[in-house]
């Protein structure tokens, strides 16, 4: 029974169709960019994000566990297959750096904080993300700041609580520094 369930679910993962995802991403393009590289400050790029990460964020938006006035309506009617196809499409797109205004002194201070707080243990050494953990490298500065402040305040939606816990030791200034560092990295 268990084996059958696992086989069925892994078949589901491999059935994800990036080309179908490209078609389904048309309504998303005006905010996230046709290839998942957004240009609107505060709106995240999706290109190169791990498939599990994108899939899980869409599930959370659909179920109302993560809320955003702009984003939530676009997840409300997605099927699981739609989410898998969209996640596969965005994972296959090449991420580009955002045009964030980076303060080099803040980025340098942020680099030390990222080392001290072992952000790489989950986000990977290049901060490219893996599984349910997002890419941070080259993401939009305003978006990184918003999410980190939300995790610190324990108001951001968090799948398993690990990110809320990881943000607790950071002060207001340190959150700025860390965000500048992540945004400064080549994706
Ligand atoms: C009207 C603009 C808009 C449209 C259209 C839109 N989104 Fe979004 N999306 C946003 C914004 C803004 C956020 C950030 C929300 C927040 O601050 O928590 C977001 C967040 C996301 C996230 C989370 C990314 C992360 O790094 O946490 C995913 C995944 C996502 N959108 C996928 C999609 C998909 C797939 C579609 C199309 C079906 C879509 N979006 C359509 C504006 C939009
Ligand atoms: C124990 C694992 C873990 C550690 C350590 C960790 N993170 Fe995360 N992080 C996650 C996971 C998982 C998510 C996705 C949370 C969710 O939405 O469910 C996340 C999400 C984020 C996001 C939101 C990005 C987006 O696109 O939505 C930012 C920003 C972030 N982490 C920064 C950091 C920084 C900076 C550090 C170090 C101070 C750090 N993380 C340490 C696991 C971790």
PDB file of N, CA and C in Angstrom, residues 12 28 56 63-64 119 136 150 187:
ATOM      1  N   UNK A  12       3.634  11.288 -10.124  1.00  0.00           N
ATOM      2  CA  UNK A  12       3.027  12.616 -10.228  1.00  0.00           C
ATOM      3  C   UNK A  12       4.077  13.689 -10.388  1.00  0.00           C
ATOM      4  N   UNK A  28       0.477  35.115 -15.085  1.00  0.00           N
ATOM      5  CA  UNK A  28       1.453  35.477 -14.045  1.00  0.00           C
ATOM      6  C   UNK A  28       2.484  36.468 -14.571  1.00  0.00           C
ATOM      7  N   UNK A  56       4.910  24.495  -3.085  1.00  0.00           N
ATOM      8  CA  UNK A  56       4.393  24.675  -1.719  1.00  0.00           C
ATOM      9  C   UNK A  56       3.869  26.080  -1.463  1.00  0.00           C
ATOM     10  N   UNK A  63      -4.704  27.799  -0.163  1.00  0.00           N
ATOM     11  CA  UNK A  63      -5.417  27.434   1.064  1.00  0.00           C
ATOM     12  C   UNK A  63      -5.596  28.610   2.013  1.00  0.00           C
ATOM     13  N   UNK A  64      -5.055  29.782   1.669  1.00  0.00           N
ATOM     14  CA  UNK A  64      -5.188  30.946   2.547  1.00  0.00           C
ATOM     15  C   UNK A  64      -4.229  30.963   3.717  1.00  0.00           C
ATOM     16  N   UNK A 119      22.907  30.401   7.425  1.00  0.00           N
ATOM     17  CA  UNK A 119      21.807  30.432   6.449  1.00  0.00           C
ATOM     18  C   UNK A 119      22.040  29.415   5.330  1.00  0.00           C
ATOM     19  N   UNK A 136      17.856  32.773  -2.603  1.00  0.00           N
ATOM     20  CA  UNK A 136      17.922  34.154  -2.111  1.00  0.00           C
ATOM     21  C   UNK A 136      18.843  34.991  -2.988  1.00  0.00           C
ATOM     22  N   UNK A 150       8.903  40.047   8.170  1.00  0.00           N
ATOM     23  CA  UNK A 150       7.725  39.251   8.514  1.00  0.00           C
ATOM     24  C   UNK A 150       8.073  38.015   9.334  1.00  0.00           C
ATOM     25  N   UNK A 187      22.742  35.394  -9.104  1.00  0.00           N
ATOM     26  CA  UNK A 187      21.874  34.221  -8.933  1.00  0.00           C
ATOM     27  C   UNK A 187      22.398  32.993  -9.690  1.00  0.00           C
TER      28      UNK A 187
END
